[in-house]
CSV table of C-alpha atoms and ligand atoms in Angstrom, one decimal:
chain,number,residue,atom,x,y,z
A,1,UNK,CA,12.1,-10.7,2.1
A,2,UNK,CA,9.0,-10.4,0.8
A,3,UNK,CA,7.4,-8.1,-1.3
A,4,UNK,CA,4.0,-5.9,-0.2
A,5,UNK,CA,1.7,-4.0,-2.1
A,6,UNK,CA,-1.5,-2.0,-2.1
A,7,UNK,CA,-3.6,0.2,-3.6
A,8,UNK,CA,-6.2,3.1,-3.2
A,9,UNK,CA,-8.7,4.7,-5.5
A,10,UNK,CA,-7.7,8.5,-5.8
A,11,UNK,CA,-11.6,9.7,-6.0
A,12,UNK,CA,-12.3,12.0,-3.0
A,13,UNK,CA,-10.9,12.4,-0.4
A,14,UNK,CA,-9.3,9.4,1.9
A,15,UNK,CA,-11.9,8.5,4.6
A,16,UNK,CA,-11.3,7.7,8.3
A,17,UNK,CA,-12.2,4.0,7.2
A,18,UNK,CA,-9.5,3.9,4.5
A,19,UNK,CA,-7.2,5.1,7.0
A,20,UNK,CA,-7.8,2.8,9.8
A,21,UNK,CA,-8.7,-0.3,7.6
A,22,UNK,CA,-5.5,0.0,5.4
A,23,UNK,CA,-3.1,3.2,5.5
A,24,UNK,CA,-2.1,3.0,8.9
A,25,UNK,CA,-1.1,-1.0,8.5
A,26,UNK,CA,0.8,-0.2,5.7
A,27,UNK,CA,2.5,3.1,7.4
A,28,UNK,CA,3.6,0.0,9.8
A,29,UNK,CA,4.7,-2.5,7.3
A,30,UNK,CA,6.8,-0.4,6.1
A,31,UNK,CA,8.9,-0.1,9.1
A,32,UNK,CA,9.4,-4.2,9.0
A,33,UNK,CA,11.5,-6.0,6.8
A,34,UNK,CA,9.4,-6.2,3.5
A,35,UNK,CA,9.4,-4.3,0.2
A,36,UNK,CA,6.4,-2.2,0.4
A,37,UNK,CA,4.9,-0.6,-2.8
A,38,UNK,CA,1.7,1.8,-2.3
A,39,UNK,CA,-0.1,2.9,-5.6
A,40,UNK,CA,-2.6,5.5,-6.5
A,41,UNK,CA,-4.8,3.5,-8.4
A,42,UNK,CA,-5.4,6.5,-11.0
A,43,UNK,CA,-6.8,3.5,-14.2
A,44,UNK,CA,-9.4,1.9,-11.4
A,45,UNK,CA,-10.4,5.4,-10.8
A,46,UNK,CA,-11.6,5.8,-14.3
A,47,UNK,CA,-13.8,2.8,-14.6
A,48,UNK,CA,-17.2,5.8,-13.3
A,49,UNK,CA,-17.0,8.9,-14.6
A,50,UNK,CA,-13.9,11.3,-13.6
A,51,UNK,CA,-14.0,15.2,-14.4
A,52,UNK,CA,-10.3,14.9,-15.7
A,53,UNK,CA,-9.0,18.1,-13.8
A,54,UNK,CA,-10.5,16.9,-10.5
A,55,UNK,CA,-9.0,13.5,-11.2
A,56,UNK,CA,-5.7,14.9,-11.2
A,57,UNK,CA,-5.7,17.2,-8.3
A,58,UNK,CA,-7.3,14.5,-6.5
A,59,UNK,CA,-4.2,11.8,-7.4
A,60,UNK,CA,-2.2,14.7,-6.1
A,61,UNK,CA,-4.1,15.0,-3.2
A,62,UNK,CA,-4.1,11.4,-2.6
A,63,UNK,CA,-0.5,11.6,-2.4
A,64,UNK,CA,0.0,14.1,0.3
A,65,UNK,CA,-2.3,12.5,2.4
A,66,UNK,CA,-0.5,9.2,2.1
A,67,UNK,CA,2.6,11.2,2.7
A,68,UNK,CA,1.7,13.3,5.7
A,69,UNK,CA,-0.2,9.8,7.0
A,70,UNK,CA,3.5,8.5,7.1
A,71,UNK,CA,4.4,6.5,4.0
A,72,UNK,CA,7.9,7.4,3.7
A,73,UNK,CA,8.9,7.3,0.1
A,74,UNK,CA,13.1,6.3,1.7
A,75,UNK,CA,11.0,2.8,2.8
A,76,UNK,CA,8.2,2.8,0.2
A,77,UNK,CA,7.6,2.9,-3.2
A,78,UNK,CA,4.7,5.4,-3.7
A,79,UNK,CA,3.4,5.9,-7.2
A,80,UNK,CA,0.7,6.8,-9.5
A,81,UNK,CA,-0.8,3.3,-11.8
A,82,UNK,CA,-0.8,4.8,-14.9
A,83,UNK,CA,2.9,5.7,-14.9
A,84,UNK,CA,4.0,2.6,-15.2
A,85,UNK,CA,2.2,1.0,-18.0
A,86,UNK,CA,3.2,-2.8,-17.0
A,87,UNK,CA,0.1,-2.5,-15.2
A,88,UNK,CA,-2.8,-2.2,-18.5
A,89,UNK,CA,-0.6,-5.0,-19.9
A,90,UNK,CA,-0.8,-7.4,-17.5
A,91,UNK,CA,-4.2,-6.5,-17.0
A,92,UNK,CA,-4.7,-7.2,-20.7
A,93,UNK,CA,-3.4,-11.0,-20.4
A,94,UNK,CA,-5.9,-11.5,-16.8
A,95,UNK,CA,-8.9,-10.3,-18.9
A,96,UNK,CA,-8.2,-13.1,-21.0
A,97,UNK,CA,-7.3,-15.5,-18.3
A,98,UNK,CA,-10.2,-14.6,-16.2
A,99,UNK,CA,-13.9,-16.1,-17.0
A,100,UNK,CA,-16.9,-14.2,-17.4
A,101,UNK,CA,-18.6,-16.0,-14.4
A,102,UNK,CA,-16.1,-15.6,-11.8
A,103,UNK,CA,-16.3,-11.7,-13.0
A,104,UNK,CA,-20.2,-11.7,-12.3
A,105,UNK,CA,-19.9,-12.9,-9.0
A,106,UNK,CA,-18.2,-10.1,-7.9
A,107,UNK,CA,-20.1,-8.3,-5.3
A,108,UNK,CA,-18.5,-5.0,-5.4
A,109,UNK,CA,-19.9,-4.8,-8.9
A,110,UNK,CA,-23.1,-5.7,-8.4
A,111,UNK,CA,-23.7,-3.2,-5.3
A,112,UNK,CA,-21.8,-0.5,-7.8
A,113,UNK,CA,-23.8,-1.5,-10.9
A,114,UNK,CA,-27.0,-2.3,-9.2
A,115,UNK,CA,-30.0,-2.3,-11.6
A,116,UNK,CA,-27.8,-0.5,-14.1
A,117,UNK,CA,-25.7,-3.4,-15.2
A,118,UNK,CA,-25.9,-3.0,-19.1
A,119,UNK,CA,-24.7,0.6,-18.4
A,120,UNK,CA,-21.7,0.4,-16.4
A,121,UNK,CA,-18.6,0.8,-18.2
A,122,UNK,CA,-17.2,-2.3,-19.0
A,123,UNK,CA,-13.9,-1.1,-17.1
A,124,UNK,CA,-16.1,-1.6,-14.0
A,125,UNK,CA,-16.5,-5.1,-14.9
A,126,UNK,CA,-13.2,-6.1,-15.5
A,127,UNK,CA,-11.7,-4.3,-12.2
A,128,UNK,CA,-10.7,-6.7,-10.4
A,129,UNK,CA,-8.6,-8.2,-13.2
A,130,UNK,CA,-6.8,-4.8,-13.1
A,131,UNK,CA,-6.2,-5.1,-9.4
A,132,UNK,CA,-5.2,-8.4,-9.9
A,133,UNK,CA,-2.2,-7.0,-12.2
A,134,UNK,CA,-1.5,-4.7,-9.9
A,135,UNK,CA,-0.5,-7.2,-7.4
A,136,UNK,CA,1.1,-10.0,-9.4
A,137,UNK,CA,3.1,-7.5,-11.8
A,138,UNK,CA,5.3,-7.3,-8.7
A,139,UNK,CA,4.9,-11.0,-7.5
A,140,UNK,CA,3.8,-9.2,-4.4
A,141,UNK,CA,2.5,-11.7,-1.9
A,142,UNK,CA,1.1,-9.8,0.9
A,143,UNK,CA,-1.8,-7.2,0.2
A,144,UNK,CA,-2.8,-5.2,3.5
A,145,UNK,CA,-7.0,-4.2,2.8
A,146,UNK,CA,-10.1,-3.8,4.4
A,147,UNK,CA,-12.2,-6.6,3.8
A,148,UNK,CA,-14.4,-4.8,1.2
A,149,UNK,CA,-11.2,-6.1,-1.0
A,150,UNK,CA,-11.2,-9.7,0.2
A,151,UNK,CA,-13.5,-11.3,-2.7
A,152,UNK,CA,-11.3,-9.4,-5.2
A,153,UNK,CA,-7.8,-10.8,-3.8
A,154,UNK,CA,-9.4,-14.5,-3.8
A,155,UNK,CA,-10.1,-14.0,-7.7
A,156,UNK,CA,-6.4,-12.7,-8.1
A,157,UNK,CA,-5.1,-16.0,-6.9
A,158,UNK,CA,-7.8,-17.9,-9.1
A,159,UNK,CA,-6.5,-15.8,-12.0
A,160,UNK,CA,-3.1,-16.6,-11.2
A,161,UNK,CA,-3.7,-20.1,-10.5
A,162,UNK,CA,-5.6,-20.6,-13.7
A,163,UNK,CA,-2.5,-18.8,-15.9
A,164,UNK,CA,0.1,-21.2,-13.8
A,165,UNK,CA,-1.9,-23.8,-14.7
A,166,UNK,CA,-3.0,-22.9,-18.4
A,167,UNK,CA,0.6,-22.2,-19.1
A,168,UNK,CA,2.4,-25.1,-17.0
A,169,UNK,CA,3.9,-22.8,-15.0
A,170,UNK,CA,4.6,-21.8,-11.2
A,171,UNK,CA,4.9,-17.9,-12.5
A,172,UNK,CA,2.6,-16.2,-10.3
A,173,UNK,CA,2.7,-16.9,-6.8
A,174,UNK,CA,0.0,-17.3,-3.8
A,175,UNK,CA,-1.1,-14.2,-2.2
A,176,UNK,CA,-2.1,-13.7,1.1
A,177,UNK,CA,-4.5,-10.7,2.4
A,178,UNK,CA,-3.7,-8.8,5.2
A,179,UNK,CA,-6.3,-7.3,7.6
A,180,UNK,CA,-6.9,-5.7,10.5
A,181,UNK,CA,-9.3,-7.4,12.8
A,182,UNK,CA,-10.7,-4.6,14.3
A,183,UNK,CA,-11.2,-2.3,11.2
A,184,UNK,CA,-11.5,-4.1,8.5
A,185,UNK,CA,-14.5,-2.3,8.1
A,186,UNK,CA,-15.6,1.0,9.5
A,187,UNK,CA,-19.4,1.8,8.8
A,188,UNK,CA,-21.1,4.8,8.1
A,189,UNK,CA,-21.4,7.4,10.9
A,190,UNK,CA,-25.3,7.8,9.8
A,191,UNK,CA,-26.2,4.0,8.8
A,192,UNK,CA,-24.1,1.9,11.0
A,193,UNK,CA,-25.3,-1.0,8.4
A,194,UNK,CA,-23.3,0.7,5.8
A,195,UNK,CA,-19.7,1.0,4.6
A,196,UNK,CA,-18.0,4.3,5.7
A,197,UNK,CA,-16.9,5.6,2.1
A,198,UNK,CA,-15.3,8.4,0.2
A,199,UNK,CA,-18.0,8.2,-2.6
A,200,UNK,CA,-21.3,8.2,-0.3
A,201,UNK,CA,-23.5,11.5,-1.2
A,202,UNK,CA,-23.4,12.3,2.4
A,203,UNK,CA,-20.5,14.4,4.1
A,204,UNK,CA,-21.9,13.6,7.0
A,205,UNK,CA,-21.2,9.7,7.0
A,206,UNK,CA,-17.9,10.0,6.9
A,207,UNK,CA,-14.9,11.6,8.6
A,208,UNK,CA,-12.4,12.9,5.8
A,209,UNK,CA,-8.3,13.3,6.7
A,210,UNK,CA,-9.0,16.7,6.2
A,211,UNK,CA,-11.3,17.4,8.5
A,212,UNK,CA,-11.0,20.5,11.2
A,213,UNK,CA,-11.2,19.8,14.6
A,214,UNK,CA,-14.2,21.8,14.7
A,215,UNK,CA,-16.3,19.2,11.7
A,216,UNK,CA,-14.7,16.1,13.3
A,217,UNK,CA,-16.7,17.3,16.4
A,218,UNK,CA,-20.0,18.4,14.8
A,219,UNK,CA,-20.1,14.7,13.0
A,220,UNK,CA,-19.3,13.0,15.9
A,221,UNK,CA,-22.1,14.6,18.1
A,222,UNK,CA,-24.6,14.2,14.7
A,223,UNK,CA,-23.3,10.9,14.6
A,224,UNK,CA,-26.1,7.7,14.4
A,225,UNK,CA,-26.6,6.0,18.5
A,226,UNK,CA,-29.3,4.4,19.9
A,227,UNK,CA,-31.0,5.4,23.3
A,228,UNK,CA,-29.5,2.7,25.2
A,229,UNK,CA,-26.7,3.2,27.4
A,230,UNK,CA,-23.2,1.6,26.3
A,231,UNK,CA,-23.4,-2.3,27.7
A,232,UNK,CA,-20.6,-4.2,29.5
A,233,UNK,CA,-19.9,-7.0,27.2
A,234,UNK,CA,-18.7,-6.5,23.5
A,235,UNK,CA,-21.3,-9.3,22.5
A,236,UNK,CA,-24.4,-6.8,23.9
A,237,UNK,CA,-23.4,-4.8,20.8
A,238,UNK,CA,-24.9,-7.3,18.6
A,239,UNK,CA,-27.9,-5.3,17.0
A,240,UNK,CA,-26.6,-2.2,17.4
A,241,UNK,CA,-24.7,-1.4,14.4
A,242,UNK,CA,-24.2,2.1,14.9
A,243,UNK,CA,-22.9,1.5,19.3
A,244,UNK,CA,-20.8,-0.9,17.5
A,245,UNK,CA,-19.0,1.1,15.1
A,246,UNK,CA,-18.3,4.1,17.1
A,247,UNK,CA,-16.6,1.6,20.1
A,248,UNK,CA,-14.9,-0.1,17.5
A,249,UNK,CA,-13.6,3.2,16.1
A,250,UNK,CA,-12.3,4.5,20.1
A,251,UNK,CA,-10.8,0.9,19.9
A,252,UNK,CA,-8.6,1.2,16.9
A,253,UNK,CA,-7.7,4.9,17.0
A,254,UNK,CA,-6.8,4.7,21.1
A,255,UNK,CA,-5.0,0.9,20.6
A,256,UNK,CA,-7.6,-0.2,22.8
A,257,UNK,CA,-9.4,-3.2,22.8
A,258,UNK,CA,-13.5,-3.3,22.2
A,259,UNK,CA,-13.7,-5.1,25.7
A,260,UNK,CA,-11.4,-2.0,27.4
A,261,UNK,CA,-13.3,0.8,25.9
A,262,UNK,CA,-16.5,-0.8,27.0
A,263,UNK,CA,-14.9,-1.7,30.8
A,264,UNK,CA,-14.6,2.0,30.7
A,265,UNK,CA,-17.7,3.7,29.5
A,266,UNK,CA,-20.4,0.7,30.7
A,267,UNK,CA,-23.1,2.4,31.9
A,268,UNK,CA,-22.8,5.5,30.3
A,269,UNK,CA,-24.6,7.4,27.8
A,270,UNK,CA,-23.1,8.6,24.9
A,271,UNK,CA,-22.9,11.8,25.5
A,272,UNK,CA,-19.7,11.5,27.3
A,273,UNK,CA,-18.6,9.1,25.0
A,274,UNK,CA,-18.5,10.7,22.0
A,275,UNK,CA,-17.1,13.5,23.8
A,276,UNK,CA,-13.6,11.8,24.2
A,277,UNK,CA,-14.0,10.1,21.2
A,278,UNK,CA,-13.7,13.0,19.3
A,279,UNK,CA,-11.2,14.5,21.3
A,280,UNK,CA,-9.0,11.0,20.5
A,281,UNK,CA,-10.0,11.5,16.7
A,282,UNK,CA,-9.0,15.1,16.5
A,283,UNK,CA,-6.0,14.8,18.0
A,284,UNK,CA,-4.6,12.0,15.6
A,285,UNK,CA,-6.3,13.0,12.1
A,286,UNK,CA,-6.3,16.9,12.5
A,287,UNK,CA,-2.4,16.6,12.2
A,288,UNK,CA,-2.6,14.7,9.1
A,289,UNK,CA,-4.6,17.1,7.2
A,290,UNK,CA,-2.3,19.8,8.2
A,291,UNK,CA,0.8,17.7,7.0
A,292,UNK,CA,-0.8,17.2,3.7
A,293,UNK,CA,-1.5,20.8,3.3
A,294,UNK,CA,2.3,21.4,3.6
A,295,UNK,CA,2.8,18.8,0.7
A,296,UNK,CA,-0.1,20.3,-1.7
A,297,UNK,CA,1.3,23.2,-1.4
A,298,UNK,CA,4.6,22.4,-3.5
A,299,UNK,CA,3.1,20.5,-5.9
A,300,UNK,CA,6.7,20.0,-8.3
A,301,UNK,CA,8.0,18.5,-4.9
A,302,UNK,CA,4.9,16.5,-4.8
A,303,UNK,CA,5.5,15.0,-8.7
A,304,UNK,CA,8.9,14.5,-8.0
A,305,UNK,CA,8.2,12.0,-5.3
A,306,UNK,CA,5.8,10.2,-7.4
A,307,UNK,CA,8.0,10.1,-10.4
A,308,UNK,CA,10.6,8.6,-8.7
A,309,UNK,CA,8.3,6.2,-7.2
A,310,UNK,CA,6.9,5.1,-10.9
A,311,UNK,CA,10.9,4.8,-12.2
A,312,UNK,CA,11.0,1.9,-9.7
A,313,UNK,CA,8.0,0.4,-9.5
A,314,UNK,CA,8.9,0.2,-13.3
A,315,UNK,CA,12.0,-1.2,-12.8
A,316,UNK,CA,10.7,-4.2,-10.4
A,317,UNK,CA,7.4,-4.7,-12.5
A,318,UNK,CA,8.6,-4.6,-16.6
A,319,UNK,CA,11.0,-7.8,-16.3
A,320,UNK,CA,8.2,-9.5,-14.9
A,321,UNK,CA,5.4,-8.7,-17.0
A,322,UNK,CA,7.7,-8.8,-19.8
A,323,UNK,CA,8.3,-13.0,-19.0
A,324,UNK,CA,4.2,-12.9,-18.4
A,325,UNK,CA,3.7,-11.7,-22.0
A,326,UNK,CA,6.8,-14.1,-23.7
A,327,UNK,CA,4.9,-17.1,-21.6
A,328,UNK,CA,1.9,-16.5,-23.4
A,329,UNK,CA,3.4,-16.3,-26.7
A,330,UNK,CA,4.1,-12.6,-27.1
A,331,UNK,CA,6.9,-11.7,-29.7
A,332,UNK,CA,9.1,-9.1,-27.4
A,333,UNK,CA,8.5,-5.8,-28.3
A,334,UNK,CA,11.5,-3.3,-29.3
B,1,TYM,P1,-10.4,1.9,-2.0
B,1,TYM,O1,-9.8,3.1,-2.6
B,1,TYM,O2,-11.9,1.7,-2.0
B,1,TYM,O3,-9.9,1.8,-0.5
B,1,TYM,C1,-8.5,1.8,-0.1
B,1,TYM,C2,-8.3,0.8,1.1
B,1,TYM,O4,-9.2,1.2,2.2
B,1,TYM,C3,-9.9,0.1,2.6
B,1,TYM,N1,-11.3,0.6,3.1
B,1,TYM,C4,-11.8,0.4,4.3
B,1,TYM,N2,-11.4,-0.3,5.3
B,1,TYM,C5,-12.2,-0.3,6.4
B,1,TYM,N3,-13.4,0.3,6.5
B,1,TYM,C6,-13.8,1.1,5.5
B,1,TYM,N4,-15.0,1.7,5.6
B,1,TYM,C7,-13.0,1.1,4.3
B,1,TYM,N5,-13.2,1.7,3.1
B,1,TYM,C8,-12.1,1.4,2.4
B,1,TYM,C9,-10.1,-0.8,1.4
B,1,TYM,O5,-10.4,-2.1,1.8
B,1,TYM,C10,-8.7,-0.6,0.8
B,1,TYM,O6,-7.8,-1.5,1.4
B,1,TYM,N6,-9.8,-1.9,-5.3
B,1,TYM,C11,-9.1,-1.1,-4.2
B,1,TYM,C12,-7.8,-0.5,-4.7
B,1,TYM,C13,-6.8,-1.4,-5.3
B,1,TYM,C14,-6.0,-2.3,-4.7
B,1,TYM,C15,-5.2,-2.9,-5.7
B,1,TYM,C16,-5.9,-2.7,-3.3
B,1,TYM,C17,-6.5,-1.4,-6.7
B,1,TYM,N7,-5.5,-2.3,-6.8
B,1,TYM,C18,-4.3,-3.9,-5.4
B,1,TYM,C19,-5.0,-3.7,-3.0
B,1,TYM,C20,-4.2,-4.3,-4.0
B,1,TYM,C21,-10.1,0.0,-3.8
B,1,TYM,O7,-10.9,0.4,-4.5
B,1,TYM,O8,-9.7,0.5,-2.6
């Protein structure tokens, strides 16, 4: 058995991209054979500013939508980062494991820093060492992402390479990203160049779980095209990000393939297109929203799951970042 885990940033609301890049894999891990631990990544969150009270009702938030997506907390661990403070620790050891340059290379923190590097809090910087504790403070080995996350997971097996080597040790094991060809990475509904994300200014370039029927439809037919029909062949999508995107969304949310949807609609404009496309998106996200209306609205029941979820995340992750901390040269605490 192996173990799984993953993460997700609880600012906003969870997009249409973090659903089909990541959620819905691990809603289907979960029914396989490994351990599967899914954490609100509440410290990440905090690296750019967070209003505290909306930080908190949006961890909460973050839950039910997990929850009503189908993460089943009989199957999965589901848990808030800061509750379990193994996390910050082994962070702690990484940021002195980890080298300044490999840090710098980072693209997600240049595109988040951009011109504004010597303002950024230095929590931004270090990141990735953070998400790198998340991971090995488990001795998870399989992460299931989008590929924004790819760079980051290649620095947490540098990092654990580097403290297996440092400390003549085969502590932290190999980890291996898991992603799903066809959505690892769902662009914007009004830049088809662009990542589809919770933080982008615009509502409109993004579909949220919570969406009504009524604004997944309105998005959809404001939604970027081009004036050219839909082509035949997947590879006539090549320069046109936006065609691109919306086929590969009716792929991944109908279990089609690119080259099926296309067989289908060649030809046509899309108008009827993004007709059934909505249609397909309403009928599998309005649900979810409604589920996780259900779970907001019990918010002890809501705490309770995610306490319980922290009490054993802590028990698999404290033995382990305890030896982390003795290997180093740590005195054990009390
Ligand atoms: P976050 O909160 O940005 O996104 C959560 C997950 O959703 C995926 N994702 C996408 N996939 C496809 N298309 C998109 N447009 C899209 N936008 C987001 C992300 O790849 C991610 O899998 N650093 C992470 C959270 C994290 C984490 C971890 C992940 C912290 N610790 C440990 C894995 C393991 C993040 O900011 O995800």
């Amino acid at each position: 058995m192996a173990r799984i885990f993953s993460g997700i940033q609880p600012t906003g609301i969870a997009t249409l991209g973090n659903y089909l890049g990541a959620i819905r894999n691990w809603v289907a891990l979960q029914q396989g054979e490994d351990e599967c631990i899914f954490c609100l990544v509440d410290l990440h969150a905090l690296t750019v500013w967070q209003e505290p009270a909306a930080l908190r009702e949006q961890t909460r938030q973050m839950a039910a939508l997990l929850l009503a997506c189908g993460i089943a907390p009989e199957r999965s661990i589901l848990f808030h980062q800061s509750a379990v403070s193994a996390h910050a620790r082994l962070a702690w050891i990484f940021n002195c494991v980890a080298r300044m340059g490999w840090l710098k290379r980072m693209t997600q923190f240049k595109d988040k820093a951009g011109k504004n590097q010597e303002e950024v809090s230095t929590g931004l910087f270090v990141y990735p060492n953070l998400m790198a504790a998340d991971i090995h403070a488990y001795h998870a080995t399989r992460v299931p992402v989008g590929d924004d996350q790819l760079q980051h997971l290649e620095l947490a097996n540098d990092i654990a390479e580097k403290f297996n080597h440092d400390f003549g040790v085969a502590f932290f094991p190999r980890i291996e990203p898991l992603v799903l060809k066809e959505s690892a990475r769902v662009m914007s509904l009004r830049d088809g160049t662009k990542k589809m994300s919770k933080s982008d200014p615009s509502d409109q370039s993004r579909i949220n779980l919570t969406d009504t029927a009524d604004v997944i439809a309105q998005k959809i037919r404001k939604a970027k095209t081009d004036p050219a029909p839909l082509p035949e062949h997947v590879h006539d999508l090549e320069g046109r990000p936006e065609a691109r995107n919306l086929v590969g969304i009716y792929a991944a949310i109908t279990g089609k393939t690119p080259h099926e949807v296309l067989r289908h609609f060649a030809g046509s404009g899309f108008g009827p297109f993004k007709a059934q496309l909505a249609e397909a998106l309403i009928a599998h996200i309005e649900p979810i929203g409604q589920r996780a209306r259900e779970y907001l609205a019990d918010p002890t029941g809501l705490d309770h799951i995610l306490r319980d979820g922290a009490r054993r995340a802590e028990a698999i992750a404290s033995p382990i970042v305890a030896e982390a901390e003795r290997l180093v040269g740590l005195l054990p605490g009390v």
